[in-house]
Amino acid sequence: MKVLVIGGAGYIGSHVCLEMMEAGHEVVVYDNLSSGLRENLFEGERFIEGDIMDAERLAGAMSEGFDGVVHLAAFKAAGESMTAPEKYARNNISGTVNILNAMCGAGVGRFVFSSSAAVYGEPAYLPVDEKHPTVPENFYGFTKLEIERLLGWYDRLKGLRYSALRYFNAAGYDVRGRVRGLERNPANLLPVIMETAAGMRPELRVFGNDYATKDGTGVRDYVHVNDLAAAHVAALERMERADESLVVNLGSEEGLSVLEILEAARRITGKPVPATIEGRRPGDPARLVASSALAAEKLGWKARYSDVDTLVETSWKVYER
Ligand code: WQD
């Protein structure tokens, strides 16, 4: 298939492009390089520098015809979305509307959407399956849910088929070491630990050790970015066979605590990785773990690289230099 990967120069997007090409698909990347990196572009793919807010440029790019679109061009800082909602509304919602309308205009009918576990909000039960109520705790999660709802209507009214992939905590780097680009100003746990190990920041601040969890620190479902990438390919290929849209969780189904990851990082890097215990971060649930049974059933997908050692080792290979 010929695939347009919007946001293909980003952290997850670059891994998706590699996986698509490995599966034999032709990749065109559309990215404004606002957080994406030129060094995340690979031989074999074509690059169009463009913004999703530029509806004309997007329509122009789409007009050459594609078998599918993968969309990962979004702002993703949950905290920032609460203080700058207009930025998230504009890019994440309006930008996606531009993409969908460009697809309709060009007759492109398959869409893989980068959604998030943030659509669920505070978990009412665990593991979280796709039937769990969707009550986002932050505006970022709201933008993802709003797009999923839009997709339902485009499916019904325009025959656009979509796969909304609700990622849990994306982490790790390409197991074959092909992606080398570091995220700028990361806020997520694993890159923060890696930056600390590499001496790029003085310490890890652990947000709370008084949760009702195995060791008091927050537990999350970390899913390796190569596993996520494989799910995008599976979703796209499934839509070619089955004329049906899908909303599906992508998680490892394993809960890892902050301290478990920190200990693995100290062991694997051989660095001290100083850490201080601080107060809880507002809006953080104690535990969040996925059920990925639906992804297994519909996509034949299962996390393969999401164990703590692989998550840390593949990240350290990139941060170590
Ligand atoms: C993980 C754990 C923290 C940083 C966020 C978004 C979510 C999704 C994924 C996009 C928690 C603890 C973290 C630090 C820490 N984004 N932590 N010190 O909050 O689970 O999810 O990213 O789709 O929408 O909210 O991920 O990596 O920030 O935190 O102690 O410096 O690490 O409290 O328990 P989170 P995270």
Tab-separated table of C-alpha atoms and ligand atoms in Angstrom:
chain	number	residue	atom	x	y	z
A	1	MET	CA	0.000	0.000	0.000
A	2	LYS	CA	0.992	3.611	-0.440
A	3	VAL	CA	0.713	5.315	2.935
A	4	LEU	CA	0.838	8.949	4.036
A	5	VAL	CA	2.290	9.125	7.556
A	6	ILE	CA	1.425	12.495	9.053
A	7	GLY	CA	3.797	13.187	11.924
A	8	GLY	CA	6.176	10.577	10.519
A	9	ALA	CA	9.294	12.440	11.739
A	10	GLY	CA	8.212	12.223	15.374
A	11	TYR	CA	9.085	9.759	18.083
A	12	ILE	CA	6.331	7.219	17.417
A	13	GLY	CA	5.885	8.196	13.757
A	14	SER	CA	9.489	7.390	12.845
A	15	HIS	CA	9.090	3.874	14.232
A	16	VAL	CA	5.801	3.474	12.344
A	17	CYS	CA	7.507	4.462	9.065
A	18	LEU	CA	10.240	1.861	9.534
A	19	GLU	CA	7.695	-0.845	10.290
A	20	MET	CA	5.560	0.129	7.277
A	21	MET	CA	8.543	-0.013	4.918
A	22	GLU	CA	9.667	-3.307	6.388
A	23	ALA	CA	6.210	-4.715	5.640
A	24	GLY	CA	6.667	-3.627	2.020
A	25	HIS	CA	4.543	-0.491	2.004
A	26	GLU	CA	5.479	2.774	0.319
A	27	VAL	CA	5.811	5.667	2.777
A	28	VAL	CA	5.375	9.402	2.299
A	29	VAL	CA	5.950	11.509	5.431
A	30	TYR	CA	4.088	14.782	6.035
A	31	ASP	CA	5.505	16.685	9.015
A	32	ASN	CA	6.056	20.314	10.018
A	33	LEU	CA	9.182	19.419	12.046
A	34	SER	CA	7.850	21.338	15.065
A	35	SER	CA	8.765	18.423	17.285
A	36	GLY	CA	9.642	15.939	14.565
A	37	LEU	CA	13.284	15.697	13.539
A	38	ARG	CA	15.007	15.559	10.191
A	39	GLU	CA	17.236	12.806	11.550
A	40	ASN	CA	14.107	10.659	12.007
A	41	LEU	CA	13.615	10.553	8.226
A	42	PHE	CA	14.887	7.424	6.537
A	43	GLU	CA	16.121	6.303	3.181
A	44	GLY	CA	13.285	4.973	1.083
A	45	GLU	CA	10.630	7.428	2.224
A	46	ARG	CA	9.566	10.680	0.609
A	47	PHE	CA	9.238	13.784	2.774
A	48	ILE	CA	6.779	16.650	2.440
A	49	GLU	CA	7.361	19.469	4.901
A	50	GLY	CA	3.943	20.784	5.801
A	51	ASP	CA	1.588	21.699	8.602
A	52	ILE	CA	-1.809	20.112	9.206
A	53	MET	CA	-3.199	23.616	9.743
A	54	ASP	CA	-2.349	24.338	6.101
A	55	ALA	CA	-5.466	22.774	4.548
A	56	GLU	CA	-4.394	23.656	1.014
A	57	ARG	CA	-0.977	22.060	1.271
A	58	LEU	CA	-2.531	19.011	2.887
A	59	ALA	CA	-5.118	18.679	0.120
A	60	GLY	CA	-2.327	19.055	-2.447
A	61	ALA	CA	-0.307	16.294	-0.799
A	62	MET	CA	-3.341	14.025	-0.529
A	63	SER	CA	-4.342	14.533	-4.176
A	64	GLU	CA	-1.620	12.201	-5.508
A	65	GLY	CA	-3.660	9.362	-3.963
A	66	PHE	CA	-2.996	7.019	-1.033
A	67	ASP	CA	-4.297	3.662	0.129
A	68	GLY	CA	-4.220	4.848	3.709
A	69	VAL	CA	-3.278	7.649	6.092
A	70	VAL	CA	-1.638	7.291	9.508
A	71	HIS	CA	-1.999	10.388	11.669
A	72	LEU	CA	0.363	11.024	14.590
A	73	ALA	CA	0.798	14.793	14.347
A	74	ALA	CA	-0.454	16.066	17.682
A	75	PHE	CA	0.549	17.884	20.834
A	76	LYS	CA	0.669	15.372	23.659
A	77	ALA	CA	1.537	17.122	26.910
A	78	ALA	CA	-1.453	16.523	29.156
A	79	GLY	CA	-0.390	19.192	31.669
A	80	GLU	CA	0.129	21.866	29.019
A	81	SER	CA	-3.282	21.082	27.502
A	82	MET	CA	-4.897	22.351	30.732
A	83	THR	CA	-3.228	25.761	30.483
A	84	ALA	CA	-3.226	26.159	26.674
A	85	PRO	CA	-6.429	24.393	25.534
A	86	GLU	CA	-6.725	26.608	22.434
A	87	LYS	CA	-3.403	25.271	21.146
A	88	TYR	CA	-4.676	21.703	21.549
A	89	ALA	CA	-8.110	22.478	20.107
A	90	ARG	CA	-6.550	24.116	17.056
A	91	ASN	CA	-3.906	21.554	16.227
A	92	ASN	CA	-5.315	18.298	17.551
A	93	ILE	CA	-8.958	18.861	16.620
A	94	SER	CA	-9.035	21.379	13.735
A	95	GLY	CA	-5.861	19.914	12.240
A	96	THR	CA	-7.423	16.471	12.183
A	97	VAL	CA	-10.588	17.857	10.578
A	98	ASN	CA	-8.351	19.260	7.832
A	99	ILE	CA	-6.841	15.820	7.300
A	100	LEU	CA	-10.220	14.072	7.166
A	101	ASN	CA	-11.595	16.629	4.727
A	102	ALA	CA	-8.523	16.333	2.518
A	103	MET	CA	-9.000	12.554	2.539
A	104	CYS	CA	-12.657	12.897	1.550
A	105	GLY	CA	-11.672	15.297	-1.233
A	106	ALA	CA	-9.096	12.881	-2.629
A	107	GLY	CA	-11.137	9.728	-2.091
A	108	VAL	CA	-8.707	8.251	0.471
A	109	GLY	CA	-10.706	5.934	2.688
A	110	ARG	CA	-8.499	4.346	5.387
A	111	PHE	CA	-7.288	6.149	8.480
A	112	VAL	CA	-5.138	4.987	11.380
A	113	PHE	CA	-5.427	7.396	14.280
A	114	SER	CA	-3.067	7.854	17.176
A	115	SER	CA	-5.458	7.934	20.144
A	116	SER	CA	-4.642	7.544	23.808
A	117	ALA	CA	-5.555	5.876	27.079
A	118	ALA	CA	-6.067	9.486	28.212
A	119	VAL	CA	-9.623	9.173	26.820
A	120	TYR	CA	-10.538	7.007	29.833
A	121	GLY	CA	-9.539	9.342	32.687
A	122	GLU	CA	-9.362	7.959	36.216
A	123	PRO	CA	-9.782	4.177	35.910
A	124	ALA	CA	-13.000	2.815	37.446
A	125	TYR	CA	-11.689	-0.755	37.173
A	126	LEU	CA	-8.597	-2.613	35.967
A	127	PRO	CA	-7.526	-3.749	33.507
A	128	VAL	CA	-9.084	-1.024	31.386
A	129	ASP	CA	-10.849	-2.427	28.329
A	130	GLU	CA	-12.490	-0.510	25.493
A	131	LYS	CA	-15.905	-0.620	27.229
A	132	HIS	CA	-14.545	1.408	30.130
A	133	PRO	CA	-16.305	4.810	30.461
A	134	THR	CA	-14.508	7.641	28.666
A	135	VAL	CA	-14.216	10.612	31.037
A	136	PRO	CA	-10.935	12.366	30.195
A	137	GLU	CA	-9.154	14.063	33.111
A	138	ASN	CA	-7.354	16.527	30.876
A	139	PHE	CA	-8.051	18.532	27.741
A	140	TYR	CA	-5.510	16.502	25.765
A	141	GLY	CA	-7.570	13.349	26.389
A	142	PHE	CA	-10.695	15.269	25.428
A	143	THR	CA	-9.197	16.183	22.031
A	144	LYS	CA	-8.464	12.501	21.329
A	145	LEU	CA	-11.970	11.437	22.343
A	146	GLU	CA	-13.545	14.226	20.306
A	147	ILE	CA	-11.693	13.038	17.201
A	148	GLU	CA	-12.813	9.466	17.806
A	149	ARG	CA	-16.401	10.768	17.835
A	150	LEU	CA	-15.818	12.726	14.628
A	151	LEU	CA	-14.438	9.564	13.075
A	152	GLY	CA	-17.636	7.713	13.920
A	153	TRP	CA	-19.582	10.297	11.903
A	154	TYR	CA	-17.173	10.307	8.946
A	155	ASP	CA	-17.458	6.532	8.897
A	156	ARG	CA	-21.248	6.718	8.836
A	157	LEU	CA	-21.646	9.664	6.466
A	158	LYS	CA	-18.612	9.357	4.205
A	159	GLY	CA	-17.722	5.670	4.387
A	160	LEU	CA	-14.283	6.483	5.850
A	161	ARG	CA	-12.892	3.483	7.713
A	162	TYR	CA	-10.646	4.110	10.691
A	163	SER	CA	-8.654	2.370	13.379
A	164	ALA	CA	-8.293	4.425	16.555
A	165	LEU	CA	-5.353	3.070	18.537
A	166	ARG	CA	-5.502	3.959	22.216
A	167	TYR	CA	-1.872	3.847	23.308
A	168	PHE	CA	-1.026	3.374	26.951
A	169	ASN	CA	2.447	4.649	27.964
A	170	ALA	CA	4.631	4.593	24.840
A	171	ALA	CA	8.303	3.981	25.660
A	172	GLY	CA	11.584	2.547	24.387
A	173	TYR	CA	13.477	2.957	21.114
A	174	ASP	CA	13.868	0.874	17.985
A	175	VAL	CA	15.251	-2.544	18.938
A	176	ARG	CA	17.488	-2.415	15.850
A	177	GLY	CA	18.870	0.999	16.783
A	178	ARG	CA	17.735	2.813	13.643
A	179	VAL	CA	15.969	5.706	15.378
A	180	ARG	CA	18.461	8.100	16.983
A	181	GLY	CA	16.452	11.292	17.486
A	182	LEU	CA	15.957	12.430	21.077
A	183	GLU	CA	12.717	14.070	22.111
A	184	ARG	CA	13.200	17.703	23.093
A	185	ASN	CA	12.228	18.568	26.689
A	186	PRO	CA	10.675	15.226	27.512
A	187	ALA	CA	8.327	15.010	30.501
A	188	ASN	CA	7.561	11.283	30.416
A	189	LEU	CA	9.171	8.991	32.942
A	190	LEU	CA	11.563	6.893	30.878
A	191	PRO	CA	13.195	9.721	28.880
A	192	VAL	CA	13.514	11.726	32.108
A	193	ILE	CA	15.307	8.785	33.739
A	194	MET	CA	17.512	8.409	30.663
A	195	GLU	CA	18.420	12.109	30.647
A	196	THR	CA	19.321	11.806	34.328
A	197	ALA	CA	21.479	8.735	33.694
A	198	ALA	CA	23.192	10.564	30.823
A	199	GLY	CA	23.934	13.588	33.000
A	200	MET	CA	21.589	15.873	31.061
A	201	ARG	CA	19.563	16.651	34.189
A	202	PRO	CA	20.496	16.403	37.863
A	203	GLU	CA	17.825	14.060	39.198
A	204	LEU	CA	14.555	12.258	38.732
A	205	ARG	CA	11.666	13.682	40.724
A	206	VAL	CA	9.412	10.821	41.776
A	207	PHE	CA	5.868	12.117	41.970
A	208	GLY	CA	4.540	10.403	45.090
A	209	ASN	CA	5.426	7.220	46.969
A	210	ASP	CA	2.244	6.932	49.027
A	211	TYR	CA	-0.059	5.364	46.451
A	212	ALA	CA	-1.804	2.059	47.160
A	213	THR	CA	0.547	0.192	44.806
A	214	LYS	CA	3.243	-2.463	45.225
A	215	ASP	CA	5.914	0.034	46.308
A	216	GLY	CA	3.865	3.219	46.725
A	217	THR	CA	4.821	4.733	43.351
A	218	GLY	CA	2.593	5.085	40.280
A	219	VAL	CA	1.999	2.003	38.141
A	220	ARG	CA	1.565	2.260	34.375
A	221	ASP	CA	1.324	0.036	31.350
A	222	TYR	CA	4.445	0.781	29.275
A	223	VAL	CA	4.271	-0.389	25.703
A	224	HIS	CA	7.338	-0.501	23.478
A	225	VAL	CA	7.264	1.814	20.484
A	226	ASN	CA	8.161	-1.075	18.107
A	227	ASP	CA	5.091	-2.907	19.405
A	228	LEU	CA	2.982	0.198	18.780
A	229	ALA	CA	4.431	0.502	15.278
A	230	ALA	CA	3.541	-3.099	14.464
A	231	ALA	CA	-0.069	-2.429	15.475
A	232	HIS	CA	-0.316	0.441	12.959
A	233	VAL	CA	0.706	-1.877	10.144
A	234	ALA	CA	-1.686	-4.578	11.345
A	235	ALA	CA	-4.540	-2.052	11.566
A	236	LEU	CA	-3.933	-0.707	8.077
A	237	GLU	CA	-3.683	-4.169	6.555
A	238	ARG	CA	-6.819	-5.280	8.379
A	239	MET	CA	-8.827	-2.415	6.877
A	240	GLU	CA	-7.868	-3.673	3.426
A	241	ARG	CA	-9.425	-7.056	4.255
A	242	ALA	CA	-12.272	-6.072	6.581
A	243	ASP	CA	-14.421	-3.088	5.671
A	244	GLU	CA	-14.847	-2.128	9.296
A	245	SER	CA	-13.636	0.532	11.720
A	246	LEU	CA	-12.032	-0.275	15.045
A	247	VAL	CA	-11.242	1.308	18.412
A	248	VAL	CA	-8.630	-0.633	20.284
A	249	ASN	CA	-6.299	-0.430	23.304
A	250	LEU	CA	-2.578	-0.992	22.872
A	251	GLY	CA	-0.887	-1.947	26.107
A	252	SER	CA	1.418	-4.626	27.460
A	253	GLU	CA	-1.120	-5.688	30.126
A	254	GLU	CA	1.736	-5.443	32.665
A	255	GLY	CA	1.947	-2.771	35.351
A	256	LEU	CA	5.391	-1.313	36.122
A	257	SER	CA	6.011	1.102	39.005
A	258	VAL	CA	8.252	4.165	38.874
A	259	LEU	CA	10.732	2.471	41.220
A	260	GLU	CA	10.820	-0.740	39.167
A	261	ILE	CA	11.814	1.267	36.099
A	262	LEU	CA	14.293	3.336	38.086
A	263	GLU	CA	15.958	0.207	39.506
A	264	ALA	CA	16.154	-1.415	36.074
A	265	ALA	CA	17.694	1.802	34.724
A	266	ARG	CA	20.338	1.902	37.477
A	267	ARG	CA	21.199	-1.738	36.853
A	268	ILE	CA	21.336	-1.500	33.054
A	269	THR	CA	23.088	1.851	32.746
A	270	GLY	CA	25.426	1.353	35.687
A	271	LYS	CA	24.764	4.991	36.600
A	272	PRO	CA	23.544	6.155	40.015
A	273	VAL	CA	20.461	8.058	38.635
A	274	PRO	CA	19.760	10.274	41.654
A	275	ALA	CA	16.092	10.523	42.613
A	276	THR	CA	14.103	12.528	45.134
A	277	ILE	CA	10.604	11.763	46.346
A	278	GLU	CA	8.172	14.619	45.814
A	279	GLY	CA	4.447	15.128	46.280
A	280	ARG	CA	1.898	13.545	43.958
A	281	ARG	CA	1.343	15.181	40.582
A	282	PRO	CA	-2.278	16.376	40.269
A	283	GLY	CA	-4.451	14.158	38.078
A	284	ASP	CA	-2.161	11.087	38.282
A	285	PRO	CA	-4.058	7.839	38.942
A	286	ALA	CA	-2.334	5.239	41.158
A	287	ARG	CA	-2.519	2.476	38.575
A	288	LEU	CA	-3.358	2.221	34.917
A	289	VAL	CA	-3.138	-1.116	33.114
A	290	ALA	CA	-4.689	-2.108	29.790
A	291	SER	CA	-6.595	-5.074	28.589
A	292	SER	CA	-5.407	-5.655	25.036
A	293	ALA	CA	-7.639	-8.642	24.395
A	294	LEU	CA	-9.447	-6.834	21.587
A	295	ALA	CA	-6.173	-5.994	19.805
A	296	ALA	CA	-5.196	-9.651	20.068
A	297	GLU	CA	-8.530	-10.732	18.612
A	298	LYS	CA	-8.878	-8.146	15.828
A	299	LEU	CA	-5.262	-7.473	14.903
A	300	GLY	CA	-3.518	-10.620	16.076
A	301	TRP	CA	-1.384	-8.155	18.047
A	302	LYS	CA	0.518	-8.699	21.240
A	303	ALA	CA	3.317	-6.707	22.838
A	304	ARG	CA	6.658	-8.475	22.270
A	305	TYR	CA	9.251	-5.929	23.369
A	306	SER	CA	7.508	-4.282	26.325
A	307	ASP	CA	9.364	-5.917	29.206
A	308	VAL	CA	11.214	-3.493	31.458
A	309	ASP	CA	14.712	-4.551	30.365
A	310	THR	CA	14.010	-4.077	26.657
A	311	LEU	CA	12.326	-0.723	27.314
A	312	VAL	CA	15.355	0.532	29.239
A	313	GLU	CA	18.101	-1.088	27.128
A	314	THR	CA	16.773	0.210	23.807
A	315	SER	CA	16.396	3.709	25.275
A	316	TRP	CA	19.843	3.700	26.845
A	317	LYS	CA	21.473	2.795	23.522
A	318	VAL	CA	20.190	6.122	22.201
A	319	TYR	CA	20.843	8.268	25.290
A	320	GLU	CA	24.229	6.764	26.161
A	321	ARG	CA	26.267	8.533	23.448
B	1	WQD	C1	4.436	7.881	34.322
B	1	WQD	C2	4.608	7.644	35.803
B	1	WQD	C3	4.285	9.659	37.067
B	1	WQD	C4	7.719	11.779	35.335
B	1	WQD	C5	1.188	10.674	30.102
B	1	WQD	C6	-0.045	11.381	29.632
B	1	WQD	C7	-0.886	10.419	28.880
B	1	WQD	C8	-0.095	9.749	27.765
B	1	WQD	C9	1.173	9.175	28.250
B	1	WQD	C10	-0.078	10.629	25.553
B	1	WQD	C11	3.571	8.372	36.661
B	1	WQD	C12	5.711	9.211	37.187
B	1	WQD	C13	6.781	10.815	35.633
B	1	WQD	C14	8.628	12.209	36.349
B	1	WQD	C15	7.596	10.657	37.877
B	1	WQD	N1	0.262	10.695	26.757
B	1	WQD	N2	6.708	10.258	36.893
B	1	WQD	N3	8.529	11.613	37.590
B	1	WQD	O1	1.289	10.586	33.216
B	1	WQD	O2	1.130	8.078	32.895
B	1	WQD	O3	0.841	9.598	30.976
B	1	WQD	O4	1.901	10.149	28.989
B	1	WQD	O5	-0.925	9.949	25.046
B	1	WQD	O6	-1.960	11.118	28.382
B	1	WQD	O7	-0.757	11.883	30.754
B	1	WQD	O8	3.076	9.311	31.899
B	1	WQD	O9	5.508	9.306	31.816
B	1	WQD	O10	4.330	11.356	32.697
B	1	WQD	O11	4.335	9.262	34.066
B	1	WQD	O12	7.545	10.159	39.020
B	1	WQD	O13	9.490	13.076	36.143
B	1	WQD	O14	5.867	8.226	36.184
B	1	WQD	O15	3.817	10.196	38.268
B	1	WQD	O16	3.328	7.558	37.782
B	1	WQD	P1	1.520	9.419	32.358
B	1	WQD	P2	4.374	9.887	32.563
